[in-house]
Structure formats: C-alpha cells, structure tokens
Amino acid sequence: MVILMLGAQGTGKGTVAGILSKKTGWPQVSTGDIFRKNIAEETDLGIEANKYIAAGNLVPDDITIPMVISRLNEKDAQEGVILDGFPRTVEQAEKLDEILKTQNKKVDLVINLTTPREEIITRILNRRVCSNQNCKATYNLTMHPPKKEGICDNCGFKLIQREDDSNEESIKNRLNIYNKITSPLVEYYKQKNVLTTQEVSEVINHLGQDVAEEVYNEYIKK
Ligand code: ADP
Ligand code: ZN
C-alpha cells in the first residue's frame, strides 16, 4: 500500500507517519530526513541540497526525484511505504504516478492534515528534533516535551532545533511555498478519490496520535 502524507509544515505529518510506520512495519520515507542525513554526512547531494533547504526553498527535481526513485526501489519498501514530504508539487505527483505505474502500483491513500495557522507557527518554533540521524524523534517543548530537558527519550542524544525552524523568514517562506505550490495536491488527490482530510489541533484536542489511530483503523487495518 502506498500512503502519502500531505499538509503544511508543523501539522504533524512526521508524527502520524512514524506511528503508522510502526503499526504497519512499512518504512516512513521522509525526503526532508534523507536530505538532513546527507547534510550531516556532508555528501555531495547534501551540500547541494542545503543551499536550498537553509533558505526554506524546495530542492530542485533533478536532485529530489532520483533520490526518491532509488529509495522506493529498496527491498523494504515493496509491500508498503509511507511517503512524508514527497510529492510537494503537481509535477512531482505526476512523476510519482509514473514511477508507481511501472511497478503496477498506485497511490492508495493520502492523509491530508490541517491546522490553524497561528498554531502552526508556534509549533514549528517549539519543535525540537533528536540529533541522532538514526533516531530522528521529534518533540514539542509545550505539547510533547522530552522527559529530560534537551535530551531524547529514545536514545539519549541531544535535541536540537533545525536550522530552518529557528528562522522566522524561512518558516514563512516554507508556508508560502506550501500554500502556492503544494496545496493544489489536495485537489489532485481528491479527484482520484484517495484523500482523507484530518484536522490536527490542540483547540479541538485532536492530535497526530489520534489521527494515526483513526486512519489506521478506518483505512489501513486488514
Ligand atoms: P518541512 O515540512 O518542515 O519543510 P521537511 O523535513 O519535510 O520539513 O523538509 C525540509 C526541506 O527539505 C524543505 O524545506 C525543502 O527544502 C526540502 N524538501 C523536502 N522534501 C522535498 C521535496 N519533495 N521537494 C523539494 N524539496 C524538498
Ligand atoms: Zn533520539
């Protein structure tokens, strides 16, 4: 089953994808995480991609698409996969359809998360991530703090703030790009009848964990 996460930054895509990945055993493929791993390891791809990422711009397709294709071809992604952060443009979505078609697959489920804008900005500013590239746990200083300040509950590594999360310019730029370039994908997948939209918000006390549970029971569980 091919599942996609859709939704602006800070809506909890990574949280929902991570829970679904544990429940299904299918890998969570986050293009942002793959880029950050390459940046940390100073690979050529990482150095090139970071020029765009630090400013909050999209990494060009000639870097992103081959990277996704090779990840989807790996053995662990054959039975099912949860894509988080790809596609982000209509061109990428069309390309993904083409790639999946050659493997006799298609996008089966798109989980679209929505959150009020004021909540989004605070969430991004309060987001902290584990510095261990093999863990990548995400925390929120107010909603989901670590047990020990600054330390990852899972692995004991230091928590850090992503460079592009500490900078309000970059956050606003990313949200604008989302609204202009990525949000048309909602319509794209609605037309294909594979979209479910879920509100994630503290105000209605409906967070990523709840969404993951509900969507799993309704659409994924056999
Ligand atoms: P966020 O959703 O908070 O922007 P991500 O971890 O998904 O965080 O992505 C971080 C950055 O990686 C993005 O701002 C963008 O520069 C780059 N990126 C991730 N996925 C893609 C993609 N599908 N196409 C182009 N750039 C991407
Ligand atoms: Zn960790």
PDB file of C-alpha atoms and ligand atoms in Angstrom:
ATOM      1  CA  MET A   1       0.000   0.000   0.000  1.00  0.00           C
ATOM      2  CA  VAL A   2       1.345   3.429  -0.925  1.00  0.00           C
ATOM      3  CA  ILE A   3       0.365   6.084   1.618  1.00  0.00           C
ATOM      4  CA  LEU A   4       1.189   9.797   1.353  1.00  0.00           C
ATOM      5  CA  MET A   5       1.200  12.487   3.991  1.00  0.00           C
ATOM      6  CA  LEU A   6       0.021  15.912   2.895  1.00  0.00           C
ATOM      7  CA  GLY A   7      -0.280  19.088   4.953  1.00  0.00           C
ATOM      8  CA  ALA A   8       1.647  22.231   5.813  1.00  0.00           C
ATOM      9  CA  GLN A   9       4.780  22.263   7.946  1.00  0.00           C
ATOM     10  CA  GLY A  10       4.105  21.708  11.630  1.00  0.00           C
ATOM     11  CA  THR A  11       0.796  19.868  11.183  1.00  0.00           C
ATOM     12  CA  GLY A  12       2.317  16.622  12.433  1.00  0.00           C
ATOM     13  CA  LYS A  13       2.939  14.664   9.224  1.00  0.00           C
ATOM     14  CA  GLY A  14       6.093  13.137  10.657  1.00  0.00           C
ATOM     15  CA  THR A  15       4.337  12.110  13.869  1.00  0.00           C
ATOM     16  CA  VAL A  16       1.455  10.433  12.042  1.00  0.00           C
ATOM     17  CA  ALA A  17       3.781   8.791   9.507  1.00  0.00           C
ATOM     18  CA  GLY A  18       6.032   7.480  12.298  1.00  0.00           C
ATOM     19  CA  ILE A  19       3.135   5.881  14.175  1.00  0.00           C
ATOM     20  CA  LEU A  20       1.708   4.333  11.011  1.00  0.00           C
ATOM     21  CA  SER A  21       5.133   3.003  10.122  1.00  0.00           C
ATOM     22  CA  LYS A  22       5.373   1.233  13.497  1.00  0.00           C
ATOM     23  CA  LYS A  23       1.863  -0.194  13.166  1.00  0.00           C
ATOM     24  CA  THR A  24       2.314  -1.496   9.618  1.00  0.00           C
ATOM     25  CA  GLY A  25       6.011  -2.304   9.536  1.00  0.00           C
ATOM     26  CA  TRP A  26       6.320  -0.270   6.327  1.00  0.00           C
ATOM     27  CA  PRO A  27       9.088   2.321   6.130  1.00  0.00           C
ATOM     28  CA  GLN A  28       8.467   6.036   6.587  1.00  0.00           C
ATOM     29  CA  VAL A  29      10.223   7.731   3.712  1.00  0.00           C
ATOM     30  CA  SER A  30      10.752  11.382   4.546  1.00  0.00           C
ATOM     31  CA  THR A  31      12.574  13.371   1.877  1.00  0.00           C
ATOM     32  CA  GLY A  32      13.424  16.035   4.499  1.00  0.00           C
ATOM     33  CA  ASP A  33      15.064  13.384   6.714  1.00  0.00           C
ATOM     34  CA  ILE A  34      17.023  11.923   3.803  1.00  0.00           C
ATOM     35  CA  PHE A  35      18.280  15.405   2.911  1.00  0.00           C
ATOM     36  CA  ARG A  36      19.235  16.150   6.543  1.00  0.00           C
ATOM     37  CA  LYS A  37      21.112  12.874   6.812  1.00  0.00           C
ATOM     38  CA  ASN A  38      23.063  13.765   3.666  1.00  0.00           C
ATOM     39  CA  ILE A  39      23.745  17.249   5.011  1.00  0.00           C
ATOM     40  CA  ALA A  40      25.055  15.832   8.297  1.00  0.00           C
ATOM     41  CA  GLU A  41      27.298  13.420   6.404  1.00  0.00           C
ATOM     42  CA  GLU A  42      28.400  16.188   4.014  1.00  0.00           C
ATOM     43  CA  THR A  43      27.699  14.128   0.903  1.00  0.00           C
ATOM     44  CA  ASP A  44      27.649  15.904  -2.485  1.00  0.00           C
ATOM     45  CA  LEU A  45      23.878  15.612  -2.517  1.00  0.00           C
ATOM     46  CA  GLY A  46      23.694  17.092   0.984  1.00  0.00           C
ATOM     47  CA  ILE A  47      25.944  20.028   0.192  1.00  0.00           C
ATOM     48  CA  GLU A  48      23.953  20.846  -2.933  1.00  0.00           C
ATOM     49  CA  ALA A  49      20.542  20.395  -1.267  1.00  0.00           C
ATOM     50  CA  ASN A  50      21.456  22.516   1.745  1.00  0.00           C
ATOM     51  CA  LYS A  51      21.768  25.611  -0.457  1.00  0.00           C
ATOM     52  CA  TYR A  52      18.008  25.417  -0.928  1.00  0.00           C
ATOM     53  CA  ILE A  53      16.937  23.965   2.400  1.00  0.00           C
ATOM     54  CA  ALA A  54      18.571  26.540   4.670  1.00  0.00           C
ATOM     55  CA  ALA A  55      16.579  29.262   2.922  1.00  0.00           C
ATOM     56  CA  GLY A  56      13.366  27.250   3.042  1.00  0.00           C
ATOM     57  CA  ASN A  57      13.195  26.724  -0.720  1.00  0.00           C
ATOM     58  CA  LEU A  58      12.380  23.471  -2.498  1.00  0.00           C
ATOM     59  CA  VAL A  59      15.263  21.335  -3.646  1.00  0.00           C
ATOM     60  CA  PRO A  60      15.137  21.009  -7.477  1.00  0.00           C
ATOM     61  CA  ASP A  61      13.527  17.911  -9.002  1.00  0.00           C
ATOM     62  CA  ASP A  62      16.715  16.727 -10.697  1.00  0.00           C
ATOM     63  CA  ILE A  63      18.115  16.085  -7.218  1.00  0.00           C
ATOM     64  CA  THR A  64      14.925  15.063  -5.418  1.00  0.00           C
ATOM     65  CA  ILE A  65      13.289  12.669  -7.884  1.00  0.00           C
ATOM     66  CA  PRO A  66      16.224  10.269  -8.495  1.00  0.00           C
ATOM     67  CA  MET A  67      16.714  10.142  -4.729  1.00  0.00           C
ATOM     68  CA  VAL A  68      13.069   9.122  -4.189  1.00  0.00           C
ATOM     69  CA  ILE A  69      13.143   6.584  -7.029  1.00  0.00           C
ATOM     70  CA  SER A  70      16.137   4.832  -5.586  1.00  0.00           C
ATOM     71  CA  ARG A  71      14.563   4.770  -2.106  1.00  0.00           C
ATOM     72  CA  LEU A  72      11.309   3.309  -3.473  1.00  0.00           C
ATOM     73  CA  ASN A  73      13.274   0.586  -5.224  1.00  0.00           C
ATOM     74  CA  GLU A  74      14.763  -0.668  -1.982  1.00  0.00           C
ATOM     75  CA  LYS A  75      13.565  -4.014  -0.766  1.00  0.00           C
ATOM     76  CA  ASP A  76      11.906  -2.846   2.446  1.00  0.00           C
ATOM     77  CA  ALA A  77       9.590  -0.517   0.503  1.00  0.00           C
ATOM     78  CA  GLN A  78       7.956  -3.137  -1.707  1.00  0.00           C
ATOM     79  CA  GLU A  79       4.991  -4.198   0.406  1.00  0.00           C
ATOM     80  CA  GLY A  80       4.088  -0.753   1.623  1.00  0.00           C
ATOM     81  CA  VAL A  81       5.528   2.695   2.154  1.00  0.00           C
ATOM     82  CA  ILE A  82       4.565   5.915   3.897  1.00  0.00           C
ATOM     83  CA  LEU A  83       5.824   8.922   1.997  1.00  0.00           C
ATOM     84  CA  ASP A  84       6.272  12.036   4.077  1.00  0.00           C
ATOM     85  CA  GLY A  85       7.329  15.212   2.271  1.00  0.00           C
ATOM     86  CA  PHE A  86       7.058  13.908  -1.269  1.00  0.00           C
ATOM     87  CA  PRO A  87       5.369  14.827  -3.580  1.00  0.00           C
ATOM     88  CA  ARG A  88       5.324  18.552  -2.931  1.00  0.00           C
ATOM     89  CA  THR A  89       4.419  19.810  -6.401  1.00  0.00           C
ATOM     90  CA  VAL A  90       1.959  18.672  -9.064  1.00  0.00           C
ATOM     91  CA  GLU A  91       4.948  17.769 -11.273  1.00  0.00           C
ATOM     92  CA  GLN A  92       6.324  15.527  -8.534  1.00  0.00           C
ATOM     93  CA  ALA A  93       2.890  13.926  -8.071  1.00  0.00           C
ATOM     94  CA  GLU A  94       2.646  13.162 -11.790  1.00  0.00           C
ATOM     95  CA  LYS A  95       6.147  11.775 -11.749  1.00  0.00           C
ATOM     96  CA  LEU A  96       5.287   9.583  -8.748  1.00  0.00           C
ATOM     97  CA  ASP A  97       2.241   8.191 -10.583  1.00  0.00           C
ATOM     98  CA  GLU A  98       4.508   7.280 -13.496  1.00  0.00           C
ATOM     99  CA  ILE A  99       7.073   5.592 -11.280  1.00  0.00           C
ATOM    100  CA  LEU A 100       4.441   3.597  -9.403  1.00  0.00           C
ATOM    101  CA  LYS A 101       2.755   2.570 -12.639  1.00  0.00           C
ATOM    102  CA  THR A 102       5.915   0.841 -13.828  1.00  0.00           C
ATOM    103  CA  GLN A 103       5.705  -1.255 -10.635  1.00  0.00           C
ATOM    104  CA  ASN A 104       1.960  -1.911 -11.044  1.00  0.00           C
ATOM    105  CA  LYS A 105       1.239   0.252  -8.020  1.00  0.00           C
ATOM    106  CA  LYS A 106      -0.590   3.470  -7.337  1.00  0.00           C
ATOM    107  CA  VAL A 107      -1.135   5.949  -4.535  1.00  0.00           C
ATOM    108  CA  ASP A 108      -3.703   4.212  -2.321  1.00  0.00           C
ATOM    109  CA  LEU A 109      -4.273   6.698   0.487  1.00  0.00           C
ATOM    110  CA  VAL A 110      -3.455  10.371   1.023  1.00  0.00           C
ATOM    111  CA  ILE A 111      -3.722  11.704   4.567  1.00  0.00           C
ATOM    112  CA  ASN A 112      -4.130  15.476   4.462  1.00  0.00           C
ATOM    113  CA  LEU A 113      -3.542  17.243   7.783  1.00  0.00           C
ATOM    114  CA  THR A 114      -4.841  20.735   8.504  1.00  0.00           C
ATOM    115  CA  THR A 115      -4.010  23.002  11.443  1.00  0.00           C
ATOM    116  CA  PRO A 116      -4.894  26.669  12.119  1.00  0.00           C
ATOM    117  CA  ARG A 117      -2.029  28.951  11.006  1.00  0.00           C
ATOM    118  CA  GLU A 118      -1.348  30.537  14.429  1.00  0.00           C
ATOM    119  CA  GLU A 119      -0.928  27.092  15.915  1.00  0.00           C
ATOM    120  CA  ILE A 120       1.398  26.062  13.093  1.00  0.00           C
ATOM    121  CA  ILE A 121       3.922  28.843  13.650  1.00  0.00           C
ATOM    122  CA  THR A 122       4.159  28.219  17.423  1.00  0.00           C
ATOM    123  CA  ARG A 123       4.516  24.512  16.815  1.00  0.00           C
ATOM    124  CA  ILE A 124       7.383  24.951  14.389  1.00  0.00           C
ATOM    125  CA  LEU A 125       9.180  27.339  16.753  1.00  0.00           C
ATOM    126  CA  ASN A 126       8.724  24.834  19.600  1.00  0.00           C
ATOM    127  CA  ARG A 127       9.818  21.828  17.547  1.00  0.00           C
ATOM    128  CA  ARG A 128      12.998  20.036  18.638  1.00  0.00           C
ATOM    129  CA  VAL A 129      14.480  17.016  16.903  1.00  0.00           C
ATOM    130  CA  CYS A 130      16.859  14.299  18.003  1.00  0.00           C
ATOM    131  CA  SER A 131      20.378  14.893  16.668  1.00  0.00           C
ATOM    132  CA  ASN A 132      20.857  11.144  16.170  1.00  0.00           C
ATOM    133  CA  GLN A 133      20.228  10.589  12.456  1.00  0.00           C
ATOM    134  CA  ASN A 134      19.163   7.017  13.126  1.00  0.00           C
ATOM    135  CA  CYS A 135      16.522   8.086  15.643  1.00  0.00           C
ATOM    136  CA  LYS A 136      15.064  11.400  14.428  1.00  0.00           C
ATOM    137  CA  ALA A 137      12.431  11.535  17.186  1.00  0.00           C
ATOM    138  CA  THR A 138      10.525  14.819  17.229  1.00  0.00           C
ATOM    139  CA  TYR A 139       9.417  16.731  20.316  1.00  0.00           C
ATOM    140  CA  ASN A 140       7.467  19.842  21.066  1.00  0.00           C
ATOM    141  CA  LEU A 141       8.510  21.992  24.009  1.00  0.00           C
ATOM    142  CA  THR A 142       4.932  22.571  25.114  1.00  0.00           C
ATOM    143  CA  MET A 143       2.801  19.759  23.698  1.00  0.00           C
ATOM    144  CA  HIS A 144       5.193  16.845  23.846  1.00  0.00           C
ATOM    145  CA  PRO A 145       8.343  17.741  25.822  1.00  0.00           C
ATOM    146  CA  PRO A 146      11.138  15.230  26.449  1.00  0.00           C
ATOM    147  CA  LYS A 147      11.304  13.748  29.953  1.00  0.00           C
ATOM    148  CA  LYS A 148      14.720  15.312  30.492  1.00  0.00           C
ATOM    149  CA  GLU A 149      15.265  18.791  29.077  1.00  0.00           C
ATOM    150  CA  GLY A 150      17.297  18.798  25.865  1.00  0.00           C
ATOM    151  CA  ILE A 151      17.711  15.007  25.773  1.00  0.00           C
ATOM    152  CA  CYS A 152      15.974  12.454  23.546  1.00  0.00           C
ATOM    153  CA  ASP A 153      13.768   9.977  25.471  1.00  0.00           C
ATOM    154  CA  ASN A 154      14.501   7.221  22.956  1.00  0.00           C
ATOM    155  CA  CYS A 155      18.249   7.304  22.608  1.00  0.00           C
ATOM    156  CA  GLY A 156      19.753   9.872  24.986  1.00  0.00           C
ATOM    157  CA  PHE A 157      21.242  12.058  22.244  1.00  0.00           C
ATOM    158  CA  LYS A 158      20.972  15.841  22.387  1.00  0.00           C
ATOM    159  CA  LEU A 159      17.876  17.533  20.992  1.00  0.00           C
ATOM    160  CA  ILE A 160      18.437  20.330  18.528  1.00  0.00           C
ATOM    161  CA  GLN A 161      16.405  22.873  16.652  1.00  0.00           C
ATOM    162  CA  ARG A 162      16.516  22.505  12.882  1.00  0.00           C
ATOM    163  CA  GLU A 163      18.282  25.436  11.250  1.00  0.00           C
ATOM    164  CA  ASP A 164      15.281  26.146   9.039  1.00  0.00           C
ATOM    165  CA  ASP A 165      12.954  26.070  12.100  1.00  0.00           C
ATOM    166  CA  SER A 166      14.858  28.685  14.076  1.00  0.00           C
ATOM    167  CA  ASN A 167      14.471  31.325  11.451  1.00  0.00           C
ATOM    168  CA  GLU A 168      11.084  33.021  11.039  1.00  0.00           C
ATOM    169  CA  GLU A 169      11.869  34.113   7.473  1.00  0.00           C
ATOM    170  CA  SER A 170      12.457  30.530   6.454  1.00  0.00           C
ATOM    171  CA  ILE A 171       9.299  29.324   8.227  1.00  0.00           C
ATOM    172  CA  LYS A 172       7.162  31.936   6.465  1.00  0.00           C
ATOM    173  CA  ASN A 173       8.799  31.170   3.140  1.00  0.00           C
ATOM    174  CA  ARG A 174       8.063  27.446   3.564  1.00  0.00           C
ATOM    175  CA  LEU A 175       4.434  28.115   4.481  1.00  0.00           C
ATOM    176  CA  ASN A 176       4.025  30.351   1.429  1.00  0.00           C
ATOM    177  CA  ILE A 177       5.517  27.701  -0.805  1.00  0.00           C
ATOM    178  CA  TYR A 178       3.156  25.175   0.739  1.00  0.00           C
ATOM    179  CA  ASN A 179       0.123  27.327   0.041  1.00  0.00           C
ATOM    180  CA  LYS A 180       1.101  28.207  -3.511  1.00  0.00           C
ATOM    181  CA  ILE A 181       2.824  25.100  -4.792  1.00  0.00           C
ATOM    182  CA  THR A 182       1.946  22.115  -2.641  1.00  0.00           C
ATOM    183  CA  SER A 183      -1.663  22.703  -1.587  1.00  0.00           C
ATOM    184  CA  PRO A 184      -3.016  22.124  -5.168  1.00  0.00           C
ATOM    185  CA  LEU A 185      -2.196  18.474  -4.479  1.00  0.00           C
ATOM    186  CA  VAL A 186      -5.254  18.334  -2.217  1.00  0.00           C
ATOM    187  CA  GLU A 187      -7.451  18.782  -5.289  1.00  0.00           C
ATOM    188  CA  TYR A 188      -5.244  16.460  -7.353  1.00  0.00           C
ATOM    189  CA  TYR A 189      -5.789  13.562  -4.959  1.00  0.00           C
ATOM    190  CA  LYS A 190      -9.406  14.424  -4.170  1.00  0.00           C
ATOM    191  CA  GLN A 191     -10.134  13.829  -7.840  1.00  0.00           C
ATOM    192  CA  LYS A 192      -8.525  10.430  -7.585  1.00  0.00           C
ATOM    193  CA  ASN A 193     -10.756   9.574  -4.607  1.00  0.00           C
ATOM    194  CA  VAL A 194      -7.910   8.673  -2.293  1.00  0.00           C
ATOM    195  CA  LEU A 195      -7.893  11.689   0.039  1.00  0.00           C
ATOM    196  CA  THR A 196      -8.869  11.879   3.687  1.00  0.00           C
ATOM    197  CA  THR A 197      -8.591  15.279   5.419  1.00  0.00           C
ATOM    198  CA  GLN A 198      -7.996  15.341   9.177  1.00  0.00           C
ATOM    199  CA  GLU A 199      -7.781  18.363  11.439  1.00  0.00           C
ATOM    200  CA  VAL A 200      -4.914  18.321  13.910  1.00  0.00           C
ATOM    201  CA  SER A 201      -5.325  20.950  16.574  1.00  0.00           C
ATOM    202  CA  GLU A 202      -4.861  21.452  20.277  1.00  0.00           C
ATOM    203  CA  VAL A 203      -8.009  23.577  20.329  1.00  0.00           C
ATOM    204  CA  ILE A 204     -10.195  20.604  19.431  1.00  0.00           C
ATOM    205  CA  ASN A 205      -7.905  18.221  21.323  1.00  0.00           C
ATOM    206  CA  HIS A 206      -7.225  16.136  18.228  1.00  0.00           C
ATOM    207  CA  LEU A 207      -3.525  15.460  17.761  1.00  0.00           C
ATOM    208  CA  GLY A 208      -1.353  13.337  15.498  1.00  0.00           C
ATOM    209  CA  GLN A 209      -1.644  10.270  17.725  1.00  0.00           C
ATOM    210  CA  ASP A 210      -5.450  10.359  17.449  1.00  0.00           C
ATOM    211  CA  VAL A 211      -5.358  10.800  13.697  1.00  0.00           C
ATOM    212  CA  ALA A 212      -2.928   7.917  13.237  1.00  0.00           C
ATOM    213  CA  GLU A 213      -5.133   5.618  15.308  1.00  0.00           C
ATOM    214  CA  GLU A 214      -8.340   6.576  13.492  1.00  0.00           C
ATOM    215  CA  VAL A 215      -6.920   6.476   9.987  1.00  0.00           C
ATOM    216  CA  TYR A 216      -5.238   3.151  10.666  1.00  0.00           C
ATOM    217  CA  ASN A 217      -8.481   1.569  11.859  1.00  0.00           C
ATOM    218  CA  GLU A 218     -10.579   3.026   9.090  1.00  0.00           C
ATOM    219  CA  TYR A 219      -8.352   2.676   6.014  1.00  0.00           C
ATOM    220  CA  ILE A 220      -5.330   0.504   6.632  1.00  0.00           C
ATOM    221  CA  LYS A 221      -6.088  -2.314   9.032  1.00  0.00           C
ATOM    222  CA  LYS A 222      -6.957  -5.528   7.203  1.00  0.00           C
TER     223      LYS A 222
HETATM  224  P1  ADP B   1       9.097  20.909   6.447  1.00  0.00           P
HETATM  225  O1  ADP B   1       7.889  20.120   6.064  1.00  0.00           O
HETATM  226  O2  ADP B   1       9.043  21.468   7.824  1.00  0.00           O
HETATM  227  O3  ADP B   1       9.526  21.910   5.420  1.00  0.00           O
HETATM  228  P2  ADP B   1      10.771  18.654   5.663  1.00  0.00           P
HETATM  229  O4  ADP B   1      11.638  17.896   6.578  1.00  0.00           O
HETATM  230  O5  ADP B   1       9.652  17.951   5.015  1.00  0.00           O
HETATM  231  O6  ADP B   1      10.293  19.875   6.549  1.00  0.00           O
HETATM  232  O7  ADP B   1      11.652  19.313   4.514  1.00  0.00           O
HETATM  233  C1  ADP B   1      12.754  20.138   4.782  1.00  0.00           C
HETATM  234  C2  ADP B   1      13.224  20.795   3.499  1.00  0.00           C
HETATM  235  O8  ADP B   1      13.679  19.786   2.584  1.00  0.00           O
HETATM  236  C3  ADP B   1      12.152  21.556   2.727  1.00  0.00           C
HETATM  237  O9  ADP B   1      12.001  22.878   3.194  1.00  0.00           O
HETATM  238  C4  ADP B   1      12.722  21.520   1.315  1.00  0.00           C
HETATM  239  O10 ADP B   1      13.775  22.457   1.179  1.00  0.00           O
HETATM  240  C5  ADP B   1      13.358  20.148   1.246  1.00  0.00           C
HETATM  241  N1  ADP B   1      12.421  19.143   0.690  1.00  0.00           N
HETATM  242  C6  ADP B   1      11.805  18.127   1.358  1.00  0.00           C
HETATM  243  N2  ADP B   1      11.017  17.400   0.539  1.00  0.00           N
HETATM  244  C7  ADP B   1      11.126  17.977  -0.694  1.00  0.00           C
HETATM  245  C8  ADP B   1      10.529  17.706  -1.965  1.00  0.00           C
HETATM  246  N3  ADP B   1       9.652  16.699  -2.151  1.00  0.00           N
HETATM  247  N4  ADP B   1      10.876  18.504  -2.993  1.00  0.00           N
HETATM  248  C9  ADP B   1      11.751  19.518  -2.837  1.00  0.00           C
HETATM  249  N5  ADP B   1      12.315  19.845  -1.666  1.00  0.00           N
HETATM  250  C10 ADP B   1      12.018  19.086  -0.596  1.00  0.00           C
HETATM  251 ZN    ZN B   2      16.848  10.052  19.710  1.00  0.00          ZN
END
